[in-house]
Each structure stands twice: as structure tokens, then as C-alpha cells.
Coordinates of C-alpha atoms in Angstrom, one line a residue:
X17 CA 0.0 0.0 0.0
X18 CA 2.8 2.3 0.9
X19 CA 4.7 1.8 -2.3
X20 CA 1.5 2.3 -4.3
X21 CA 0.7 5.6 -2.5
X22 CA 4.3 6.8 -3.2
X23 CA 3.9 5.8 -6.9
X24 CA 0.6 7.6 -7.1
X25 CA 1.3 10.6 -4.8
X26 CA 1.7 14.1 -5.9
X27 CA 5.0 15.4 -4.5
X28 CA 6.3 18.9 -4.2
X29 CA 7.8 20.2 -7.5
X30 CA 11.1 21.9 -6.4
X31 CA 12.1 25.1 -8.2
X32 CA 14.7 24.9 -10.9
X33 CA 18.2 26.0 -10.0
X34 CA 18.8 29.6 -9.4
X35 CA 22.0 31.9 -9.2
X36 CA 22.5 31.1 -5.5
X37 CA 22.6 27.4 -6.4
X38 CA 25.3 28.0 -9.0
X39 CA 27.3 30.1 -6.5
X40 CA 27.0 27.3 -3.8
X41 CA 28.1 24.6 -6.4
X42 CA 31.1 26.7 -7.5
X43 CA 32.4 26.7 -4.0
X44 CA 33.0 22.9 -4.1
X45 CA 36.8 22.7 -3.7
X46 CA 37.3 19.7 -6.0
X47 CA 36.6 18.8 -9.6
X48 CA 33.4 16.7 -9.9
X49 CA 33.9 13.2 -11.3
X50 CA 31.6 12.2 -14.3
X51 CA 29.7 9.7 -12.0
X52 CA 29.1 12.5 -9.5
X53 CA 27.8 14.9 -12.1
X54 CA 25.4 12.2 -13.4
X55 CA 24.1 11.5 -9.9
X56 CA 23.6 15.2 -9.2
X57 CA 21.6 15.7 -12.4
X58 CA 19.5 12.6 -11.7
X59 CA 18.6 13.8 -8.2
X60 CA 17.7 17.3 -9.5
X61 CA 15.5 16.0 -12.3
X62 CA 13.7 13.9 -9.7
X63 CA 13.2 16.8 -7.4
X64 CA 11.7 18.9 -10.2
X65 CA 9.1 16.1 -11.0
X66 CA 5.6 15.9 -9.5
X67 CA 6.1 12.4 -8.2
X68 CA 8.1 12.0 -4.9
X69 CA 11.7 11.1 -5.5
X70 CA 12.9 7.7 -4.2
X71 CA 16.5 7.5 -5.4
X72 CA 19.5 5.4 -4.2
X73 CA 22.9 6.8 -4.8
X74 CA 25.4 3.9 -4.7
X75 CA 29.1 5.0 -4.6
X76 CA 32.3 3.9 -2.9
X77 CA 33.4 5.4 0.4
X78 CA 35.0 8.8 -0.4
X79 CA 33.6 8.9 -4.0
X80 CA 31.7 12.1 -3.3
X81 CA 28.2 11.0 -2.3
X82 CA 28.0 13.8 0.4
X83 CA 28.4 16.4 -2.2
X84 CA 25.3 15.1 -4.0
X85 CA 23.4 15.3 -0.7
X86 CA 24.7 18.9 0.0
X87 CA 23.4 20.1 -3.4
X88 CA 20.0 18.4 -3.1
X89 CA 19.7 19.9 0.4
X90 CA 20.6 23.3 -0.8
X91 CA 18.0 23.0 -3.6
X92 CA 15.3 22.0 -1.2
X93 CA 16.0 24.9 1.1
X94 CA 15.9 27.3 -2.0
X95 CA 12.3 26.2 -2.3
X96 CA 11.7 27.0 1.4
X97 CA 11.4 23.3 2.4
X98 CA 13.1 21.7 5.4
X99 CA 15.6 18.8 5.1
X100 CA 16.3 15.9 7.5
X101 CA 19.7 14.1 7.1
X102 CA 19.6 10.8 8.9
X103 CA 22.9 9.0 9.7
X104 CA 23.4 5.7 11.6
X105 CA 25.9 6.6 14.2
X106 CA 26.6 9.8 16.4
X107 CA 30.3 10.2 15.3
X108 CA 29.3 10.2 11.6
X109 CA 26.4 12.6 12.4
X110 CA 28.8 15.0 14.0
X111 CA 31.1 14.7 11.0
X112 CA 28.3 15.4 8.5
X113 CA 27.2 18.4 10.7
X114 CA 30.6 20.0 10.5
X115 CA 30.7 19.5 6.6
X116 CA 27.2 20.9 6.1
X117 CA 27.9 23.9 8.4
X118 CA 31.2 24.7 6.7
X119 CA 29.7 24.4 3.1
X120 CA 26.5 26.4 3.9
X121 CA 28.4 29.2 5.5
X122 CA 27.5 32.6 4.0
X123 CA 24.2 31.4 2.6
X124 CA 22.0 32.1 5.7
X125 CA 20.9 28.5 6.0
X126 CA 20.2 27.3 9.6
X127 CA 21.8 23.9 10.2
X128 CA 21.4 22.0 13.4
X129 CA 22.3 18.6 14.9
X130 CA 20.2 16.2 16.9
X131 CA 22.0 13.4 18.6
X132 CA 23.2 12.2 22.0
X133 CA 26.0 14.7 21.8
X134 CA 23.4 17.4 22.6
X135 CA 21.9 17.8 26.1
X136 CA 18.2 17.2 26.8
X137 CA 17.7 20.9 27.1
X138 CA 19.4 21.6 23.8
X139 CA 17.4 18.8 22.1
X140 CA 14.1 20.3 23.4
X141 CA 15.0 23.7 22.0
X142 CA 16.0 22.2 18.6
X143 CA 12.6 20.3 18.4
X144 CA 10.7 23.6 19.0
X145 CA 12.6 25.4 16.4
X146 CA 12.1 22.6 13.9
X147 CA 8.3 22.7 14.5
X148 CA 8.2 26.5 14.1
X149 CA 10.3 26.2 10.8
X150 CA 13.3 28.1 12.3
X151 CA 15.7 25.3 11.2
X152 CA 16.3 24.5 7.5
X153 CA 18.5 21.4 7.7
X154 CA 18.6 19.0 10.7
X155 CA 21.2 16.3 10.8
X156 CA 20.7 13.5 13.3
X157 CA 20.9 9.8 14.1
X158 CA 17.6 7.7 14.2
X159 CA 16.7 10.1 17.1
X160 CA 15.0 12.0 14.2
X161 CA 12.5 9.1 13.8
X162 CA 11.1 9.5 17.3
X163 CA 7.4 10.5 17.5
X164 CA 8.3 13.9 19.2
X165 CA 10.1 15.1 16.1
X166 CA 7.7 17.4 14.1
X167 CA 8.6 19.5 11.1
X168 CA 6.9 22.7 9.9
X169 CA 7.4 21.8 6.2
X170 CA 9.6 18.7 5.5
X171 CA 10.5 18.4 1.8
X172 CA 13.5 16.0 1.6
X173 CA 14.8 13.2 3.7
X174 CA 18.4 12.0 3.1
X175 CA 19.5 8.7 4.5
X176 CA 23.1 7.9 4.8
X177 CA 24.5 4.3 4.8
X178 CA 21.0 2.8 4.6
X179 CA 22.2 -0.8 5.2
X180 CA 22.9 0.3 8.8
X181 CA 19.2 0.8 9.6
X182 CA 16.6 -1.8 10.4
X183 CA 13.7 -2.4 8.1
X184 CA 11.2 -0.9 10.6
X185 CA 13.3 2.2 10.8
X186 CA 13.3 2.5 7.0
X187 CA 9.6 2.0 6.7
X188 CA 9.1 4.7 9.4
X189 CA 11.2 7.0 7.3
X190 CA 9.0 6.5 4.3
X191 CA 5.8 6.8 6.4
X192 CA 7.0 10.2 7.7
X193 CA 5.3 11.6 4.7
X194 CA 4.1 9.8 1.6
X195 CA 4.8 12.7 -0.6
X196 CA 8.2 13.6 0.8
X197 CA 11.4 13.2 -1.5
X198 CA 13.8 10.5 -0.3
X199 CA 17.4 10.3 -1.3
X200 CA 19.4 7.3 0.1
X201 CA 23.1 7.0 -0.1
X202 CA 25.2 3.8 0.3
X203 CA 28.4 2.1 -0.7
X204 CA 26.9 -1.4 -0.5
X205 CA 23.1 -1.6 -0.6
X206 CA 21.7 -4.6 1.2
X207 CA 20.4 -7.4 -1.1
X208 CA 16.8 -6.5 -0.5
X209 CA 17.3 -2.8 -1.6
X210 CA 19.4 -3.7 -4.5
X211 CA 16.8 -6.2 -5.7
X212 CA 14.1 -3.6 -5.4
X213 CA 16.2 -1.1 -7.4
X214 CA 17.1 -3.7 -10.1
X215 CA 13.4 -4.3 -10.6
X216 CA 12.8 -0.6 -11.1
X217 CA 10.8 -0.1 -8.0
X218 CA 13.3 2.5 -7.0
X219 CA 15.7 4.6 -9.1
X220 CA 19.4 4.0 -8.7
X221 CA 22.5 6.2 -9.6
X222 CA 25.9 4.7 -9.3
X223 CA 29.1 6.7 -8.8
X224 CA 31.9 4.5 -10.1
X225 CA 34.6 7.1 -11.0
X226 CA 37.3 7.4 -8.2
X227 CA 38.7 10.8 -7.3
X228 CA 41.8 11.5 -9.1
X229 CA 45.0 10.0 -7.5
X230 CA 43.2 7.4 -5.5
X231 CA 44.9 4.0 -5.3
X232 CA 43.2 0.6 -4.8
X233 CA 43.7 -0.9 -1.3
X234 CA 46.0 -3.9 -1.4
X235 CA 44.0 -6.7 0.3
X236 CA 45.1 -10.0 1.8
X237 CA 43.3 -12.8 3.5
X238 CA 45.7 -14.6 6.0
X239 CA 45.5 -17.0 8.9
X240 CA 45.8 -15.3 12.3
X241 CA 49.4 -14.9 13.4
X242 CA 50.9 -12.6 16.0
X243 CA 54.2 -12.4 14.0
X244 CA 52.3 -11.2 10.9
X245 CA 50.4 -8.6 13.1
X246 CA 53.8 -7.3 14.4
X247 CA 55.4 -7.1 11.0
X248 CA 52.4 -5.3 9.5
X249 CA 52.1 -2.7 12.3
X250 CA 55.9 -1.9 12.3
X251 CA 55.8 -1.5 8.5
X252 CA 53.1 1.1 8.8
X253 CA 54.9 2.9 11.7
X254 CA 58.1 3.1 9.6
X255 CA 56.3 5.4 7.2
X256 CA 54.8 7.5 10.1
X257 CA 51.3 6.1 9.5
X258 CA 48.6 4.7 11.8
X259 CA 46.7 1.4 12.0
X260 CA 43.2 0.2 12.7
X261 CA 43.1 -3.1 14.5
X262 CA 39.5 -4.4 14.4
X263 CA 38.5 -6.7 17.2
X264 CA 34.7 -7.0 17.4
X265 CA 34.3 -8.5 20.9
X266 CA 33.9 -5.8 23.5
X267 CA 34.4 -8.4 26.4
X268 CA 37.9 -9.2 25.2
X269 CA 39.0 -6.0 23.4
X270 CA 41.1 -4.6 26.4
X271 CA 43.0 -7.9 26.8
X272 CA 43.6 -8.0 23.1
X273 CA 45.0 -4.5 23.2
X274 CA 47.3 -5.5 26.2
X275 CA 48.6 -8.5 24.2
X276 CA 49.4 -6.3 21.2
X277 CA 51.1 -3.7 23.5
X278 CA 53.3 -6.4 24.9
X279 CA 54.1 -7.7 21.4
X280 CA 54.9 -4.3 20.0
X281 CA 56.2 -2.1 22.9
X282 CA 57.3 0.6 20.6
X283 CA 53.8 1.5 19.5
X284 CA 51.1 3.5 21.4
X285 CA 47.7 1.8 21.6
X286 CA 44.1 3.3 22.1
X287 CA 40.9 1.4 22.5
X288 CA 37.4 2.4 21.3
X289 CA 34.0 0.5 21.3
X290 CA 30.3 1.3 21.4
X291 CA 30.0 0.7 25.1
X292 CA 32.0 3.9 25.9
X293 CA 30.2 7.1 26.9
X294 CA 29.7 9.4 23.8
X295 CA 32.1 12.0 25.1
X296 CA 34.8 9.4 26.0
X297 CA 34.4 7.7 22.6
X298 CA 34.7 11.1 20.8
X299 CA 37.8 12.0 22.9
X300 CA 39.5 8.7 22.0
X301 CA 38.8 9.1 18.3
X302 CA 40.0 12.8 18.3
X303 CA 43.1 11.6 20.2
X304 CA 43.8 9.1 17.4
X305 CA 43.2 11.8 14.8
X306 CA 45.7 13.9 16.5
X307 CA 48.3 11.0 16.4
X308 CA 48.4 10.5 20.2
X309 CA 48.1 6.7 19.4
X310 CA 49.7 4.7 16.5
X311 CA 47.1 1.8 16.6
X312 CA 43.4 2.1 17.3
X313 CA 42.1 -1.2 18.7
X314 CA 38.4 -0.9 17.9
X315 CA 35.1 -2.7 17.6
X316 CA 33.2 -2.4 14.3
X317 CA 32.0 1.1 15.4
X318 CA 34.7 2.5 12.9
X319 CA 32.7 0.8 10.1
X320 CA 30.8 4.0 9.1
X321 CA 32.4 7.1 7.8
X322 CA 35.2 8.0 10.2
X323 CA 37.6 9.7 7.9
X324 CA 41.3 9.7 9.0
X325 CA 43.7 10.1 6.1
X326 CA 46.7 9.1 8.1
X327 CA 45.5 5.6 9.0
X328 CA 46.4 3.4 6.0
X329 CA 46.6 -0.1 7.3
X330 CA 43.6 -2.1 8.5
X331 CA 43.8 -5.4 10.3
X332 CA 40.5 -7.3 10.9
X333 CA 40.6 -10.1 13.5
X334 CA 38.0 -13.0 13.0
X335 CA 37.2 -11.6 9.5
X336 CA 35.2 -14.8 8.8
X337 CA 32.5 -13.6 11.1
X338 CA 31.7 -10.4 9.1
X339 CA 29.2 -10.0 6.3
X340 CA 30.5 -9.1 2.9
X341 CA 29.1 -5.5 2.8
X342 CA 30.6 -5.0 6.3
X343 CA 34.1 -6.1 5.2
X344 CA 33.8 -3.8 2.2
X345 CA 32.8 -0.9 4.4
X346 CA 35.6 -1.6 6.9
X347 CA 38.2 -1.6 4.0
X348 CA 36.9 1.8 3.0
X349 CA 38.3 3.3 6.2
X350 CA 41.8 3.2 4.7
X351 CA 43.2 4.5 1.5
X352 CA 41.3 7.8 1.6
X353 CA 44.2 9.9 0.5
X354 CA 46.9 9.3 -2.1
X355 CA 48.9 7.0 0.1
X356 CA 49.0 3.2 -0.7
X357 CA 46.8 1.5 1.8
X358 CA 46.8 -2.2 3.0
X359 CA 43.9 -4.4 4.5
X360 CA 44.6 -7.7 6.1
X361 CA 41.6 -9.9 6.9
X362 CA 42.7 -12.6 9.4
X363 CA 40.7 -15.8 10.1
X364 CA 41.0 -18.4 12.8
X365 CA 40.8 -22.2 12.6
X366 CA 41.9 -24.7 10.1
X367 CA 39.0 -24.7 7.7
X368 CA 36.6 -21.9 6.7
X369 CA 32.9 -22.5 6.2
X370 CA 31.8 -22.2 2.5
X371 CA 29.9 -18.9 2.9
X372 CA 32.8 -17.3 4.8
X373 CA 35.2 -18.5 2.1
X374 CA 33.1 -17.0 -0.6
X375 CA 32.8 -13.7 1.2
X376 CA 36.6 -13.4 1.7
X377 CA 37.3 -14.5 -1.8
X378 CA 34.8 -11.9 -3.1
X379 CA 36.5 -9.1 -1.0
X380 CA 39.9 -10.0 -2.4
X381 CA 38.6 -10.0 -6.0
X382 CA 36.7 -6.8 -5.7
X383 CA 39.9 -4.7 -5.0
X384 CA 39.3 -2.3 -7.8
X385 CA 38.1 1.1 -6.9
X386 CA 34.4 1.6 -7.1
X387 CA 33.6 -2.1 -6.5
X388 CA 30.7 -1.4 -4.1
X389 CA 28.1 -2.2 -6.6
X390 CA 29.9 -5.4 -7.6
X391 CA 30.1 -6.4 -3.9
X392 CA 26.4 -5.8 -3.4
X393 CA 25.6 -8.0 -6.4
X394 CA 27.8 -10.7 -5.0
X395 CA 26.1 -10.4 -1.6
X396 CA 22.8 -10.7 -3.4
X397 CA 24.0 -14.0 -4.9
X398 CA 25.4 -15.3 -1.6
X399 CA 22.5 -14.3 0.7
X400 CA 19.5 -14.3 -1.5
X401 CA 17.4 -11.4 -2.4
X402 CA 15.3 -10.8 0.6
X403 CA 11.4 -10.2 0.9
X404 CA 10.6 -7.1 -1.0
X405 CA 7.8 -6.2 1.4
X406 CA 8.7 -8.3 4.5
X407 CA 10.8 -7.5 7.5
X408 CA 13.6 -9.9 6.7
X409 CA 16.5 -8.2 4.8
X410 CA 17.6 -11.4 3.0
X411 CA 16.0 -14.6 2.0
X412 CA 14.3 -16.2 -1.0
X413 CA 12.2 -13.7 -3.0
X414 CA 11.5 -16.5 -5.5
X415 CA 8.7 -17.7 -3.2
X416 CA 6.5 -14.7 -4.1
X417 CA 8.2 -13.8 -7.3
X418 CA 8.8 -10.2 -8.5
X419 CA 6.0 -10.6 -11.1
X420 CA 3.4 -11.2 -8.4
X421 CA 4.6 -8.3 -6.4
X422 CA 4.3 -6.0 -9.5
X423 CA 0.7 -7.2 -10.0
X424 CA 0.0 -6.4 -6.4
X425 CA 1.5 -3.0 -6.8
X426 CA -0.5 -2.2 -9.9
X427 CA -3.7 -3.4 -8.3
X428 CA -3.0 -1.3 -5.2
X429 CA -2.4 1.8 -7.5
X430 CA -5.7 1.1 -9.4
X431 CA -7.5 0.8 -6.1
X432 CA -6.1 4.0 -4.9
X433 CA -7.1 5.8 -8.2
X434 CA -10.6 4.4 -8.1
X435 CA -10.9 5.5 -4.4
X436 CA -10.9 1.9 -3.0
X437 CA -8.2 1.9 -0.4
X438 CA -6.3 -1.4 0.2
X439 CA -7.4 -2.8 3.5
X440 CA -5.3 -5.3 5.5
X441 CA -7.8 -8.1 5.0
X442 CA -7.9 -7.7 1.3
X443 CA -4.2 -8.3 1.0
X444 CA -3.2 -11.7 -0.5
X445 CA -2.9 -14.4 2.1
X446 CA 0.6 -15.5 3.1
X447 CA 2.0 -18.0 0.5
X448 CA 3.1 -21.2 2.1
X449 CA 5.6 -23.4 0.4

């Protein structure tokens, strides 16, 4: 019903670009890549149509998806609409907030952030301002999906790293307003999303051109060995770089850091994980950024968007336990600048399970720049496509079949047009196999 309503809804038609838009875009400090230009044009064209936009922009880490979002947000504000930018984790929200504030400077656009970095009092004030229309762009975590968040005139929702949200959260995003424009950005869409896009239920733009001077990350899958870890860390320290050591078990992360510290006394170690308080977590990441540690022993919290150009070696412990898209995202933490980066995926045990083997093989094969889409296709193959309408994000869609779903969608649209709303009880019964 929701997809049908979106398909049939009359959305807001945003104004065509004005001089201010051009001035804003000229302030972009880099040269746009061809993929970026195409994605920007696709998004603008969607915004100027009467049907609400539902576009997925798929592009590798650091390929310039944020600039696409900035231009879309600026365009929305020029039409006096509010923008909600939703990001999965607090640190990433903070990073986006800084970028947006810097880029919007001098254009009288009011940007605010809503996350646990703000006190209760500050959050209440921001909510009042949003409702009164005194904030143009709000950037937040899924705090923005809480029932107390009300907008005066929401026109555009931008979702960052969609694969990090649960299906219920994503459905809530769409239900915020059927006629609102939605722009989703990801490096590796989950199988279900990719499947929906491939069947033309959503529009997709891919940014596959790397920024000039970017080098592919050299990737190796190796059996866990303390000697290898020592050699890899020392090699990075010799060129004055920094290392991420990923250990995704909070219970044992401190003892792992102690072992490494005893193994490599010449290096300085810091530890971060999601159980730390927000200010402590931020302090430790800032300390790593300021090169007070050489090695950051971390949980998978670094997976999304932390951008530290001096960290160019990544070691992932127990790599066989991670999903393919997650491994790909993690690898995107290194190689952000023009320095050659290295990623080592370490596994334990004598034999790997078949799926783990396929995932690790796929990550090594997809070492070219811009392989996010290729990874997502491989993930689709390994995990299955997922229920298009269900809550599970992977599984066998062949049970219902896309043809049957399209028929349901078309019938729902016809019902809406003829004034017959789709009621729960009219929906086709569950198909049992």
C-alpha cells in the first residue's frame, strides 16, 4: 500500500536551479567526477518532477556522495522546504554536521544537529525550532525518527548508509510523509534494496569514478598470526602512518590491546568501542586523529564514515564472522588519500565455512576502486534477495516472485485511483511453500 501511495502521490515540485545554487556549487573545492555529475543531475531531475523522489545513490566510500546530498539539500532549502539528514551513528552525524555547516556558511541557511552529543535541554529547543520552521536542515541519528520530532514543512529526507538501519526504521522513514522526497546513499546496498532497485521499483544512480590520484587498497586474507600482526604494524609505523586493528568482541577488546602492546612495545595503543560514553568515545577518536596513538584497537564502530587520512593499514581479526558488505565498508576506512593502503583480513581455525570462504574470496577479487556495486551483487548472490515487502533483509524472494509483487503493486495503484483503499484483510494471504 505504501509503495502504491508513493507511486501515485503528488509530490512537491522543487524550483529549478537559481543563481545562488550555482554560486553554492562553484564553492565545491574539488573537480566533480563524471559519476558525481550524473548522480547530481539525476537527483535534481527527480526533485523537479511531481512524483516524490525515491533514489538510491550507490558509490564507494570517499567517491563524493556527500556532495550530491549537499546540493540536493541546498536546492530543497531554496524552495523553502526543510531537510532531514539521517545517519546511523553519532560520530558520523557529527562529521556530517561539520561538513554541512562549513559548506552552507555565508548562505543564511540554519543547520542543526540532533544526537546524543546534545543535552536534553538543547534537544528540546531544537525540536521547538524545527516545528516552528526556524531550522532549515537538521542532521541526526535515528533520534529523528522519534514521535516527538515534528517539522513545519519537510521536503527532503536524506538517508546515509542505509544498510545500517533496520527495516522498521526504514519503513518509518517512508511513512513520515508519503509525498516527501527521499534520497538514500550507500556504498553497498543490502540485497533487498538492490533487488528492489534492479526491478525498477526504486531509481538508482551509481558513482563508479574514483577521485583523481586514489589507489586501490592492497587486500590479503591470511591465517591469524601474532608475527604477521607485528610485521604489518611496524611496517606502517616506519612510514609514520597509523593502524586500525579491528577486534569486534567488547568483552575481550582490552585484553587484546594488552597482548598487542606487549608484542609491540614501541607502538602506542588506544581502544574504542560502542559501550563507551559518547564524550569518551569522541575524545579517543579525536586523540587518534591527533596522532596520540599509533594503533586504534576498535570494535566495528569505525565501520561507518570515520575519515582519518593518516590511517592506511587495517587489520581485521576474525574476518570470517563479518558480512561481505561490512568487510567492504571496513576496508573503505583506509586509502582515503593518495597513500598506498593495506587491508589484512585474518581468520581463525583450520577450515573456513563455505559462505565465509566465498565472502573473503569476493572481497579480495573486488579490490578495484568503485567495486561497491559489484560487492552488493555478490552479496545478493550469496545471501538471496530478501522479501521485498517483508521485514527480513535477506531470504528467498522467488517464493513470491517479482511478477506477483508488481501485479499487487499495480492493483493497489488502481484501487487508490478508483478510491478503493487497500485494507489489510484484502491483502493476499501468506503464501506457504
